[in-house]
Structure formats: structure tokens, C-alpha cells
Coordinates of C-alpha atoms in Angstrom, one line a residue:
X26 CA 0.0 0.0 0.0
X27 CA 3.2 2.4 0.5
X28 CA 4.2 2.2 -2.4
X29 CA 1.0 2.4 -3.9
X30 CA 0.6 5.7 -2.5
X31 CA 4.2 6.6 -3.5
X32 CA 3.7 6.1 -6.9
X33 CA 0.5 7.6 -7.1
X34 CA 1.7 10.7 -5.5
X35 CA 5.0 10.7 -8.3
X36 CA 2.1 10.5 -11.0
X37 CA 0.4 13.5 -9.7
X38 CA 3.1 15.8 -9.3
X39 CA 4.1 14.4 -12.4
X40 CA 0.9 15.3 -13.7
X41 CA 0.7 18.9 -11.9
X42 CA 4.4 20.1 -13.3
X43 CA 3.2 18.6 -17.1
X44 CA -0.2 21.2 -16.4
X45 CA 2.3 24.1 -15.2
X46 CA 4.6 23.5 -18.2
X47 CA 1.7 23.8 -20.6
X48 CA 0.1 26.5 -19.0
X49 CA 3.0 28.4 -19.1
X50 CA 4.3 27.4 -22.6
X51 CA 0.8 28.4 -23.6
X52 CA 0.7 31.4 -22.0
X53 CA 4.3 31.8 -23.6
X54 CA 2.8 31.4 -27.4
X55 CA -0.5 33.6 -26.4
X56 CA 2.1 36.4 -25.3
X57 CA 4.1 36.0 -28.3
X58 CA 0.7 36.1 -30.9
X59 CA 1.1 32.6 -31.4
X60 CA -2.7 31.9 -30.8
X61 CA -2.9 28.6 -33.2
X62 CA -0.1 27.2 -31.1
X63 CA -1.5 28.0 -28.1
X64 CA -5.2 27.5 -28.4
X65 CA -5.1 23.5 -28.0
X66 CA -3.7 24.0 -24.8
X67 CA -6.4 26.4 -23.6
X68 CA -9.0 24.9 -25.0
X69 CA -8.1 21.7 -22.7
X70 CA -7.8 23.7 -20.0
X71 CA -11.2 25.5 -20.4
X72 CA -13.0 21.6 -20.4
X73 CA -11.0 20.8 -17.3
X74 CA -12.2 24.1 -15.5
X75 CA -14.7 25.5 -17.3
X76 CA -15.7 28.7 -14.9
X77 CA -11.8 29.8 -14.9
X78 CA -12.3 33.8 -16.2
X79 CA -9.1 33.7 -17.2
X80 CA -8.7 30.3 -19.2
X81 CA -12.3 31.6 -20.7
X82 CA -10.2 34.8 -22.3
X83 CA -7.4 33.1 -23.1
X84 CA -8.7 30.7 -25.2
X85 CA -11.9 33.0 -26.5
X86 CA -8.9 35.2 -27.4
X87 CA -7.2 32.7 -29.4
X88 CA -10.8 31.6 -31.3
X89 CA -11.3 35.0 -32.5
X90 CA -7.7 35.6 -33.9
X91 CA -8.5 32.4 -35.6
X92 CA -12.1 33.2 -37.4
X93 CA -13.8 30.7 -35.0
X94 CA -15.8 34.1 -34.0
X95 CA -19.0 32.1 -32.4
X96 CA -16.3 29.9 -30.1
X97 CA -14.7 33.1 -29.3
X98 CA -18.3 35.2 -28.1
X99 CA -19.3 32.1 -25.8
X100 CA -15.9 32.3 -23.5
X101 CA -15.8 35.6 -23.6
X102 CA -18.9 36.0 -22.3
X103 CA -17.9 33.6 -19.5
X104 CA -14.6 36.1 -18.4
X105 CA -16.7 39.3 -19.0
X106 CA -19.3 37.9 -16.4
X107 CA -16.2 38.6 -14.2
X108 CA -15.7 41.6 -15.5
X109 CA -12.1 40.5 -17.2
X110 CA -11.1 43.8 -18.7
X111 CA -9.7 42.4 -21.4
X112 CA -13.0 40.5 -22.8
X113 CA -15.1 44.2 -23.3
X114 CA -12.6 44.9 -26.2
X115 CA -12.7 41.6 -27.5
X116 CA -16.3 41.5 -27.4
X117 CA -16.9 45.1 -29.1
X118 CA -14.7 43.4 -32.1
X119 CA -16.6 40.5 -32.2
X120 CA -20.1 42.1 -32.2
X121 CA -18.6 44.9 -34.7
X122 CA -17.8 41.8 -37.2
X123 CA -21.2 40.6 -36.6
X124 CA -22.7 44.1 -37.4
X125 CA -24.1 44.2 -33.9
X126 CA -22.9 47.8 -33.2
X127 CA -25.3 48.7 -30.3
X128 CA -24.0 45.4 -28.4
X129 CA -19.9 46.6 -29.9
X130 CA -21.1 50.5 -28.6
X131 CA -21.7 49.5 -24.9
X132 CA -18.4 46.9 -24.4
X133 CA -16.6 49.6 -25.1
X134 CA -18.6 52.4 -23.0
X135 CA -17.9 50.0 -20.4
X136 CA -14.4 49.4 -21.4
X137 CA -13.7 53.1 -20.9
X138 CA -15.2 53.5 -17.8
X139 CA -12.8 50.3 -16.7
X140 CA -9.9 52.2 -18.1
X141 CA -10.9 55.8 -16.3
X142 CA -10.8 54.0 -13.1
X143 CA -7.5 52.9 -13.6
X144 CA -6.3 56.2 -14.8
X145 CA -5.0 54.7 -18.3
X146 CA -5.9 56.7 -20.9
X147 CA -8.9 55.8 -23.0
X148 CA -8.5 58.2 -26.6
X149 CA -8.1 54.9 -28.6
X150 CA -11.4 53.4 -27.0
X151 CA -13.0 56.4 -27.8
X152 CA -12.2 56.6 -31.2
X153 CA -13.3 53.1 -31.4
X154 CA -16.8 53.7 -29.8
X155 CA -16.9 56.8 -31.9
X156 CA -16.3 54.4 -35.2
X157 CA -18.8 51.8 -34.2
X158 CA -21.8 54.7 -33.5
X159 CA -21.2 55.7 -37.3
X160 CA -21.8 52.2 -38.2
X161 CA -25.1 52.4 -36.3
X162 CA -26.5 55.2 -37.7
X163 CA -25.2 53.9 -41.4
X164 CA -26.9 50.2 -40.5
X165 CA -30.1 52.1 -39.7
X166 CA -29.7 54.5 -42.9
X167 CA -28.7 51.1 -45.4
X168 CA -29.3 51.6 -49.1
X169 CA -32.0 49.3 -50.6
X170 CA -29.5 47.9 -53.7
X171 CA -29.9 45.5 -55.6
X172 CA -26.6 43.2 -55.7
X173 CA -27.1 40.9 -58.8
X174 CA -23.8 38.8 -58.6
X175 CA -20.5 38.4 -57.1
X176 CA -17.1 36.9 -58.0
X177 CA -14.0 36.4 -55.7
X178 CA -10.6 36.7 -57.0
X179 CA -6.9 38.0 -56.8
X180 CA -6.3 41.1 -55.3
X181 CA -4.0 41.7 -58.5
X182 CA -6.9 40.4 -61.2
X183 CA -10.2 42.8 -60.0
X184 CA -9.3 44.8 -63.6
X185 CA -10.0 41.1 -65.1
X186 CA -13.7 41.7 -64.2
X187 CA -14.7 44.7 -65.0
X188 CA -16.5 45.4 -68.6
X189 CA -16.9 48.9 -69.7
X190 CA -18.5 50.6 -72.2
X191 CA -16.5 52.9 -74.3
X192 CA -18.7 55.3 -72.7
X193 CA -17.3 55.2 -69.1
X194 CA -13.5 55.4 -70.7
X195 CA -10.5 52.9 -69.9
X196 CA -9.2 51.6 -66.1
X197 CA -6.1 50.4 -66.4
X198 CA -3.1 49.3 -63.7
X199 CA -0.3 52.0 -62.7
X200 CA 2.4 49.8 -63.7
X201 CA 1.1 49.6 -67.1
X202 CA -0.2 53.3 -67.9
X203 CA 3.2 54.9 -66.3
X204 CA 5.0 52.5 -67.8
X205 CA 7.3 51.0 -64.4
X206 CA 7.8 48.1 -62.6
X207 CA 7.0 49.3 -59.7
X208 CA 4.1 46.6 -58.1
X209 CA 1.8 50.1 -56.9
X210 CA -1.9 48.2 -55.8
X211 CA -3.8 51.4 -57.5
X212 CA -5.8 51.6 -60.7
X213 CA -5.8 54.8 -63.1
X214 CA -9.3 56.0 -65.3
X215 CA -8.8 57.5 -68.2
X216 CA -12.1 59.2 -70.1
X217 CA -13.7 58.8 -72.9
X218 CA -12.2 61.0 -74.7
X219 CA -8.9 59.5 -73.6
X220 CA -7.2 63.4 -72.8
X221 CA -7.9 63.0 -69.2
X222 CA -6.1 60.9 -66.7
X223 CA -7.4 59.9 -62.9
X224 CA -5.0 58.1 -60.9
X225 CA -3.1 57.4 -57.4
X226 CA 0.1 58.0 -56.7
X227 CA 2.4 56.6 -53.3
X228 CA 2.9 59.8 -51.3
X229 CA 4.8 59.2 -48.4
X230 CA 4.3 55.8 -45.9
X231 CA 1.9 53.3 -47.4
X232 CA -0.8 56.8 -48.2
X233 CA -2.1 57.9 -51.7
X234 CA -2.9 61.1 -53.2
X235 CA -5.1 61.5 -55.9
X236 CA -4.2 63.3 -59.3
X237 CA -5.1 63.9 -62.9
X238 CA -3.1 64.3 -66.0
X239 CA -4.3 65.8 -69.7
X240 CA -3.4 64.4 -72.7
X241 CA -1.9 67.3 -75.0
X242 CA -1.0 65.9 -78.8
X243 CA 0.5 62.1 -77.8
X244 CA 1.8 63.4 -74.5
X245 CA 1.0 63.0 -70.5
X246 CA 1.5 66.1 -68.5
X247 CA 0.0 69.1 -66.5
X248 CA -0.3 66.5 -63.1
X249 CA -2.8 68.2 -60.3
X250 CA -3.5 66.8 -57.1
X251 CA -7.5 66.8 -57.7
X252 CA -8.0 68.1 -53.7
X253 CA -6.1 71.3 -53.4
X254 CA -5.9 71.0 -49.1
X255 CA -4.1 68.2 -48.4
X256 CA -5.6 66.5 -44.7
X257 CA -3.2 63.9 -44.7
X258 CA -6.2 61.3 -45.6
X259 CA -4.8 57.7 -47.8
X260 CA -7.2 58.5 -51.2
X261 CA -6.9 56.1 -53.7
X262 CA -8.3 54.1 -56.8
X263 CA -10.4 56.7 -58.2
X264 CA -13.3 56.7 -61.1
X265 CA -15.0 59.7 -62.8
X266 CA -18.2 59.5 -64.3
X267 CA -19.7 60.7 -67.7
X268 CA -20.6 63.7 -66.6
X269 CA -16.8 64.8 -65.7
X270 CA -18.1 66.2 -62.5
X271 CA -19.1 63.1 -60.4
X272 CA -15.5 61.5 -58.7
X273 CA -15.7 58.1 -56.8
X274 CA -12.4 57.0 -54.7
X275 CA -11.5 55.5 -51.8
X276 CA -9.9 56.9 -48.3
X277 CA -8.6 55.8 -45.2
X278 CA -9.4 59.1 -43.9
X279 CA -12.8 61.5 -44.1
X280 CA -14.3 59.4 -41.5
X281 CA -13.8 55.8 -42.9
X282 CA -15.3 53.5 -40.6
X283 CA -12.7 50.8 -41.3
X284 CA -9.5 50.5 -43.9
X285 CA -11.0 51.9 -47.8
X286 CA -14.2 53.7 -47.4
X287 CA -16.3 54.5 -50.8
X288 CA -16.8 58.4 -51.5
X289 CA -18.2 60.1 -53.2
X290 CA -17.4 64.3 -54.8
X291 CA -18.5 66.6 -57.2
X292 CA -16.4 69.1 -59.2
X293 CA -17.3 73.3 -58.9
X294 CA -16.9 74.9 -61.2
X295 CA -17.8 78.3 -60.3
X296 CA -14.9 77.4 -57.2
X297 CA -12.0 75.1 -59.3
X298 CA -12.4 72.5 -56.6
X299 CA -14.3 69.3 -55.3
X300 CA -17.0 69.6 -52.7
X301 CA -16.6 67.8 -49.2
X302 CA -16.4 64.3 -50.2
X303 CA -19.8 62.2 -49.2
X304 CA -19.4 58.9 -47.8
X305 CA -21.5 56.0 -49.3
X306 CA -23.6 54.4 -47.4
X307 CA -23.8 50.2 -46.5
X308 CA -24.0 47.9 -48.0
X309 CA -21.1 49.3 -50.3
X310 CA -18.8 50.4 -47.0
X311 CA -18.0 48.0 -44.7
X312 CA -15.7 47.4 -41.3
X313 CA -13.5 45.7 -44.0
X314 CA -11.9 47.8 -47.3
X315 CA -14.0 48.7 -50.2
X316 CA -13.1 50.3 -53.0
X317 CA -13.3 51.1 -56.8
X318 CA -16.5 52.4 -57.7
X319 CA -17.5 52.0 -61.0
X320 CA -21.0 53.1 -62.9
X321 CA -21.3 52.4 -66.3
X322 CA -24.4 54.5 -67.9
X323 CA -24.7 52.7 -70.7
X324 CA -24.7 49.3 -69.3
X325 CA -26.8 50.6 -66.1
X326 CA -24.3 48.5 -64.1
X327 CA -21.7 49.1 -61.5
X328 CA -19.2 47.3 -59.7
X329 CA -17.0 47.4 -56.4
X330 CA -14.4 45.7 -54.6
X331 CA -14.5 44.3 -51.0
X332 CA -12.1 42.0 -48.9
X333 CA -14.8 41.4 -46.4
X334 CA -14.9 37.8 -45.4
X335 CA -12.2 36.9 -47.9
X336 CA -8.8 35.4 -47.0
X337 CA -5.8 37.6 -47.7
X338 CA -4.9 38.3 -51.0
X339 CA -8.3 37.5 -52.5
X340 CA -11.2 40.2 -52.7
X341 CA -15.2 39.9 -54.0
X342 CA -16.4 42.0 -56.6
X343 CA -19.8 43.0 -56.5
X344 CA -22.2 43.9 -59.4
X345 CA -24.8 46.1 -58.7
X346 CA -27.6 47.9 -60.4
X347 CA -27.2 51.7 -59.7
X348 CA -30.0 53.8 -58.0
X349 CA -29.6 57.2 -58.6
X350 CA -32.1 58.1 -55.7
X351 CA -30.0 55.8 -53.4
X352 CA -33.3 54.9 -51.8
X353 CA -33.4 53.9 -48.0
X354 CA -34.2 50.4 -46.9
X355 CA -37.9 51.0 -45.0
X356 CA -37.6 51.0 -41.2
X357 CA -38.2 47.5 -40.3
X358 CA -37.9 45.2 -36.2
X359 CA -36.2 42.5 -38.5
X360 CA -32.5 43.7 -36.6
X361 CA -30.9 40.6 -38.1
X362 CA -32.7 40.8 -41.8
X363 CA -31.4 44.5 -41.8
X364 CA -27.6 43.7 -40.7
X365 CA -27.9 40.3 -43.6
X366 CA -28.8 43.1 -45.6
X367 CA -26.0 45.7 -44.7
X368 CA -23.1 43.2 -44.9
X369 CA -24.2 41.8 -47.8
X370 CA -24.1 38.1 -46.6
X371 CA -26.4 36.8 -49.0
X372 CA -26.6 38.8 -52.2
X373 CA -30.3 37.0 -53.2
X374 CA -31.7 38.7 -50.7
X375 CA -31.0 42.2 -51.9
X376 CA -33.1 41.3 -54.9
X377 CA -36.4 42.6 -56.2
X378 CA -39.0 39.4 -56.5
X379 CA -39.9 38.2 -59.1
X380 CA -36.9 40.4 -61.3
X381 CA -34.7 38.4 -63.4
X382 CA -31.0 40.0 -63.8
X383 CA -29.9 37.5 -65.7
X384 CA -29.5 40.1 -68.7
X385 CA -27.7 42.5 -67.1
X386 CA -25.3 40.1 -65.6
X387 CA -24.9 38.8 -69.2
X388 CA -23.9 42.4 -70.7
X389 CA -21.9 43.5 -67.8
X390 CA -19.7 40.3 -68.3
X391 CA -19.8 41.3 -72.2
X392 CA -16.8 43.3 -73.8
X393 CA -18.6 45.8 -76.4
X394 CA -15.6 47.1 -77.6
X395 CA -14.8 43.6 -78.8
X396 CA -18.3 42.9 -79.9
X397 CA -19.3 45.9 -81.5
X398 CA -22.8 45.9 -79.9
X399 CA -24.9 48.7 -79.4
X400 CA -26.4 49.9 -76.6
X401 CA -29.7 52.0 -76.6
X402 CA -28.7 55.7 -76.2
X403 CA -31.7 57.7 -77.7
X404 CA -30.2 61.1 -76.3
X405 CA -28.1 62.8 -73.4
X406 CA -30.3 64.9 -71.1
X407 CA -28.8 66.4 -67.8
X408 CA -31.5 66.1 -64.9
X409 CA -29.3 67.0 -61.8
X410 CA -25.8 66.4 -60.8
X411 CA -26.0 62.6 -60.3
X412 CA -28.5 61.6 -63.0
X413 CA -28.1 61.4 -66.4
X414 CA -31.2 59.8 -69.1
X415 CA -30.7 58.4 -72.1
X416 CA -34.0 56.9 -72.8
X417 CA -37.6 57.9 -72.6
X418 CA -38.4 54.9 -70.4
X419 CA -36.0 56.5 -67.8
X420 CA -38.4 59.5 -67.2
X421 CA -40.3 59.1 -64.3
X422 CA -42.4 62.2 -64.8
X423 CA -45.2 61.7 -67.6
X424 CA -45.1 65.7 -67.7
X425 CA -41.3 66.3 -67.9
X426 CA -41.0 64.0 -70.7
X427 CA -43.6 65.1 -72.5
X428 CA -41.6 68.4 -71.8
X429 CA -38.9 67.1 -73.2
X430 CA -40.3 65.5 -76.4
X431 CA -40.8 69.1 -76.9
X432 CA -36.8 70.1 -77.0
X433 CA -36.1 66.9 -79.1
X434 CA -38.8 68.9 -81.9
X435 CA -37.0 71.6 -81.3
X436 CA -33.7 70.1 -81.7
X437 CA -34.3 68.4 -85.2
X438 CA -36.1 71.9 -86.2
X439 CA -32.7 73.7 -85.1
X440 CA -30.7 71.3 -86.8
X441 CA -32.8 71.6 -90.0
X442 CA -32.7 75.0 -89.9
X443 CA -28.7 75.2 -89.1
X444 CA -27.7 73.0 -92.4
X445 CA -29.7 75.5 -94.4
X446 CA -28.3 78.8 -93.0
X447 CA -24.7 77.3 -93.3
X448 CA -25.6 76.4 -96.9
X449 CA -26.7 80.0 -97.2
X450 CA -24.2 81.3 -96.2
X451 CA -21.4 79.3 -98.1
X452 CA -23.8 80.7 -101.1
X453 CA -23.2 84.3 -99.8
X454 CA -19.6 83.9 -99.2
X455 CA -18.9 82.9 -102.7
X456 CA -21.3 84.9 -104.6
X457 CA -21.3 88.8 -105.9
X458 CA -22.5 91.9 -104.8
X459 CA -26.1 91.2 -106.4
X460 CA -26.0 87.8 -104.6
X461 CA -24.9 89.4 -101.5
X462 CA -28.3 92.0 -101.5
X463 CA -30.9 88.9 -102.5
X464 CA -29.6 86.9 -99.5
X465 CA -28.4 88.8 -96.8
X466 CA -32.5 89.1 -95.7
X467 CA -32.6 84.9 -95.5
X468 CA -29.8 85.0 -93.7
X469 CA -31.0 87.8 -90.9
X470 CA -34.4 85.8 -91.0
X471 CA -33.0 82.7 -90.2
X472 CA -30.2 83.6 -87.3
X473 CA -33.1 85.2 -85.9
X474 CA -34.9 82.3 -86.0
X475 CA -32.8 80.1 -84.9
X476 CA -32.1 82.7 -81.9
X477 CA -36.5 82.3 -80.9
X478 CA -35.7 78.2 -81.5
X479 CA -32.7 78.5 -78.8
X480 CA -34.9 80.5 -76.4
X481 CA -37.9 78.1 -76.8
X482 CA -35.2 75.0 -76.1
X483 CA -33.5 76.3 -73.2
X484 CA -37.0 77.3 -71.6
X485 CA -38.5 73.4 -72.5
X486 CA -35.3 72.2 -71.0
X487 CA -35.5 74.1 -67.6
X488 CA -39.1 73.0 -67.5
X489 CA -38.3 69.1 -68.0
X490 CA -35.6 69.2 -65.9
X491 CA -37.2 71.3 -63.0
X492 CA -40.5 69.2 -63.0
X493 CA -38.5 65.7 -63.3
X494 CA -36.9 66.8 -60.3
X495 CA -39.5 67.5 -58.1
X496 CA -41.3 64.1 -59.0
X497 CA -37.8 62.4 -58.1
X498 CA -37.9 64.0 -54.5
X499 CA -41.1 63.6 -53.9

């Protein structure tokens, strides 16, 4: 029986220093940021104590620096019943993941008030709190989009995807348009008319700066930083739309409630500079980076780039169908339907019932420039300065296009009428002093009735355009 007890006492002391040596080579690897080293060993030592606070944040601490984010929740819980300090941070990560924002707002308020008691300072929490408000208020203010498809790829390919009209211009890679090679992660947009150049350039530690560039004969030059105060924000991958007015890009700064934020700007022309940048709204910004808007008109398409829930180096591409009223999702009690819908974790349910996008999926994917198709364009009509028609199914307002059919008359009259007076005048230019006497009178007639028809047009225009936008914000 002695030595019974004898060797069961050497097996637990045996056992005791084996536990010590793990806890402490675990502890050792969590210290370190070894967390898939070290998590076995918590995780065993969570099932042999499973009300231990700290074992709970040690190894809930180790799930969420792994992606097991659910694992990670349930033991924190357990230490923040405790009141580990540690697990309200943790926690207000988690829940920001999981787009609970209220739930990520209070761990840290509480955080904070840990951290006041122990004199530390708390501007970092704050900021954080700060951050994760926004994302409340954006949640509750999410844009009711339609997301028709998605693709995941390289980082380096997302130019592999996107199909643009010749309408919306050229993107292309930095490396390739400046000719270096120089790996730069930016994109550069060059218009339509291929004289104007969009682009981000490295300007100090890992930031960007936007610029453009005009095209003068077969040469690059005349770079301007698009933003004449520079606030130190990381702009990058820009797009500007047909009108030449509207910018998209991307910043780290102007608020951005996590890595890229999309933007949004419009050029003044009265000032020679961009207005305060808008940010977009969810689903198209994210905790994660998103970036590269693109709108293409013609197609009635646009796409974006996002590394939320993607591993590194591989990003999702989203294609979209733009709404230029960027209508609201209705106030709803479906919390969870609403944050599905704002992190985009199921693109089918962003979808209209009964639609069928198969169509436009089919001609974003398609390369007209290669094809030659056509795409209907019956005119260009300016309603406001983010909408653009180009069809008479566009018009929401019976009244403002039957406005509008009137300047499309006009327009064909005007034309008419300009041929002939150019004709008349080619006439008058070549003939003699007899000729000169017979037509001078047609041609006073006509400039002065072209002058009536330009009066008429401009007045039909302001009328369509005025009444089109009062039916849109109503």
C-alpha cells in the first residue's frame, strides 16, 4: 500500500508540473501572438475548468484571432461575467464583425469606464466607440441595392472583371499606364475622350494622393492633385463618371469607418475645386476595405471591390444595379434581416421578386468594344448632378418628358434650320455683290430664328428638368 501511495503521489506531481509547463508554454505562445499554437492548450484547459475567467479569455482570445468568431463570443462571455477587462474589447470586435454595433457601442462604453478607473488613458477606446456609432446610424440608414452577382478573386486580377463601355473610358493598372515596374496596388481611369487621366500616386508611408493628368497631342502632362488641401487622408483608386463632374475614390481618412471607405465628390466649377467628399452608405462600405467604384451609364451596371470575409490576397467584386435616388431600406424590427442586408451576406436577398437580372449580368460580363454591340442611347439629357437619361423609359415624370419631347422637336427643327443657314451662307460667301443684297435678308431671318428656337429649347429644358426633379424628391 506504501508504495501504492508513493507512486501515485509521483504520478500527480508528475501530472501537476506537465499542467504548469503547458500553462505556461501556452501562456508563452499567447504572449508572443502565437494563438494557433497555443489554443489546444487552452481549450483543454477551459474543459478541465470551465468557470476559470481567465482560461475563458485566453482561449476565446485565441478563437477570434482564428475566425472561430461564435467559439470566441461564448468564453468571452464567460470572463466578462467577471468583468475580465480584457474580454469588453474583444467582445466590441466581435459584435462589430457581426454588425451588432449597439452590443460593440456598450463593451466599449464600459471598457472606458474600466480604463478611467485605472487612470489609463482611453482616446483609442474612444475613437473606437466613436467608429462603431457611425456604423449604427449607417446600419439604420442602409441603401436598398440591388446586388445581382459576385465573384471572388486575386487582389492583382479585379481589372479582369470589370467590362466597360467605351462610354465610361478605360481603367487600367499603374504599372502599365506609367510604364514602371514598380508593383503600386492602385488603378488609373482614363475618359472617354482619352485626354484625361485619374489616378493614385504613393505619397509618403503606405498613403495615396489622388491626381489627374491631360493628354496634349500624344503626350502625359500638367499632373494636379485633384484636392487642393491636403488633410493627410490615404485617397486612392479613383473613377470619374460621364458627366466629368461626379468622382468616386477611396480613403482611409474623411471618416472611414474601417481600412477603404467608398466616397463620393463633385467638381465646382464656379470654385476650381471638389466639394466635401460624401461617404456612401452600406451595404457598399463596410468594417472591411472597399473600393473602386464604377457606374457604367450605358450598361446601367456598377461594380465594387470588397475584402470582407475573404482570406488575404483575395477580394469579391460585387455587381450592382445603380440607383440614382439611393433609396433607403424602410424601417423595419427584422434587426438581423437588416444587418444580412448591410453586410451583404447573402446577395439573393438584396433582390427585387420576381426580377430576373440575368440580362444585365450577361452584358456586364460582355466586352462591347470587342463585340461591337450597341447599346440603346436615344439622347443625353442632364436632370441633376447625379442623373443622367438616355432613354424615354428613364423619365419618371409623364409631364417632364412630355416636356422634353418638346426640345427633341425643337432640336431636329434647329438642326434643320442650321444646315440651311450654313448652306446659305457658303452661297453668300462665294457669290457677288447682287448675290450678297438677295440673300443677306434669309440669312437675318434665319439667325433670328434660330435665336426664338434656342430660347424656346433652353425654356422646355428648364421646364423638363425642373418638373422631373420634383417628381424624383417627392
Amino acid at each position: 500500500m506504501k508504495r501504492l501511495s508513493a507512486i501515485l503521489f509521483l504520478f500527480s506531481c508528475l501530472s501537476l508540473g506537465c499542467y504548469a509547463q503547458s500553462l505556461d508554454q501556452a501562456k508563452k505562445l499567447y504572449n508572443e501572438g502565437n494563438y494557433e499554437e497555443a489554443k489546444p492548450a487552452f481549450e483543454r484547459l477551459v474543459k478541465q475548468s470551465p468557470n476559470n475567467s481567465s482560461y475563458n479569455l485566453w482561449y476565446g482570445v485565441c478563437c477570434f484571432e482564428t475566425g472561430d468568431i461564435e467559439t470566441a463570443e461564448k468564453h468571452l462571455l464567460v470572463a466578462n461575467k467577471r468583468k475580465v477587462a480584457e474580454s469588453y474589447s474583444y467582445l466590441a470586435k466581435i459584435y462589430t464583425q457581426m454588425y451588432r454595433f449597439d452590443e460593440a457601442a456598450g463593451m466599449w462604453e464600459d471598457y472606458i469606464a474600466l480604463m478611467e478607473k485605472k487612470k489609463e488613458n482611453t482616446e483609442e477606446f474612444e475613437k473606437e466607440l466613436a467608429r462603431v456609432e457611425k456604423m449604427q446610424r449607417l446600419l439604420n440608414n442602409t441603401e436598398d441595392v440591388q446586388v445581382i452577382d459576385s465573384i471572388v478573386v486575386d487582389k492583382d486580377h479585379i481589372l479582369s472583371t470589370y467590362y466597360l463601355s467605351e462610354d465610361c473610358g478605360i481603367l487600367d493598372t499603374y504599372a502599365h499606364f506609367f510604364g514602371t515596374s514598380e508593383q503600386i496596388t492602385t488603378t488609373v481611369h482614363i475618359n472617354p475622350k482619352g485626354d484625361q487621366a485619374y489616378y493614385a500616386r504613393p505619397s509618403g508611408f503606405d498613403q495615396f494622393k489622388l491626381y489627374s493628368q491631360s493628354k496634349l497631342l500624344n503626350t502625359w502632362s500638367d499632373e494636379r492633385p485633384l484636392f487642393s488641401t491636403d488633410d493627410g487622408s490615404d485617397n486612392n483608386y479613383p473613377f470619374m463618371l460621364g458627366d466629368g463632374v461626379t468622382l468616386y475614390f477611396a480613403s482611409k481618412g474623411n471618416g472611414s469607418i474601417g481600412g477603404y471607405d467608398l466616397f463620393v465628390t463633385r467638381y465646382n466649377t464656379n470654385t476650381d475645386a471638389y466639394l466635401a467628399p460624401e461617404q456612401m452608405g452600406m451595404p457598399f462600405n463596410s468594417p472591411a476595405n472597399d473600393y473602386l467604384m464604377v457606374i457604367d451609364e450605358t450598361k446601367g451596371v456598377g461594380w465594387f471591390v470588397s475584402d470582407r470575409y475573404q482570406p488575404e490576397g483575395k477580394v469579391c467584386v460585387y455587381l450592382f444595379i445603380p440607383d440614382e435616388s439611393r433609396k433607403r431600406i424602410e424601417q423595419t424590427d427584422d434587426e438581423e434581416w437588416l444587418r444580412r442586408r448591410a453586410a451583404l451576406t447573402s446577395i439573393n436577398e438584396t433582390w427585387v421578386s420576381g426580377s430576373n437580372y440575368a440580362e444585365d449580368i450577361r452584358l456586364a460580363r460582355t466586352d462591347l468594344s470587342s463585340t461591337k454591340q450597341q447599346i440603346e442611347k436615344d439622347f443625353e439629357f442632364v436632370i441633376n448632378d447625379q442623373t443622367i437619361y438616355h432613354t424615354w423609359k428613364e423619365f419618371r415624370s409623364s409631364e417632364a418628358k412630355s416636356f422634353y419631347e418638346k426640345v427633341v422637336g425643337l432640336d431636329k427643327q434647329i438642326e434643320t434650320l442650321e444646315k440651311r443657314l450654313d448652306e446659305t451662307r457658303e452661297s453668300y460667301a462665294k457669290g457677288n455683290a447682287s448675290v450678297h443684297a438677295q440673300l443677306k435678308p434669309t440669312i437675318l431671318n434665319a439667325e433670328e430664328e434660330l435665336n426664338k428656337l434656342y430660347a424656346e429649347r433652353k425654356n422646355w429644358t428648364k421646364k423638363a428638368r425642373n418638373t422631373e426633379n420634383v417628381y424624383l424628391k417627392n
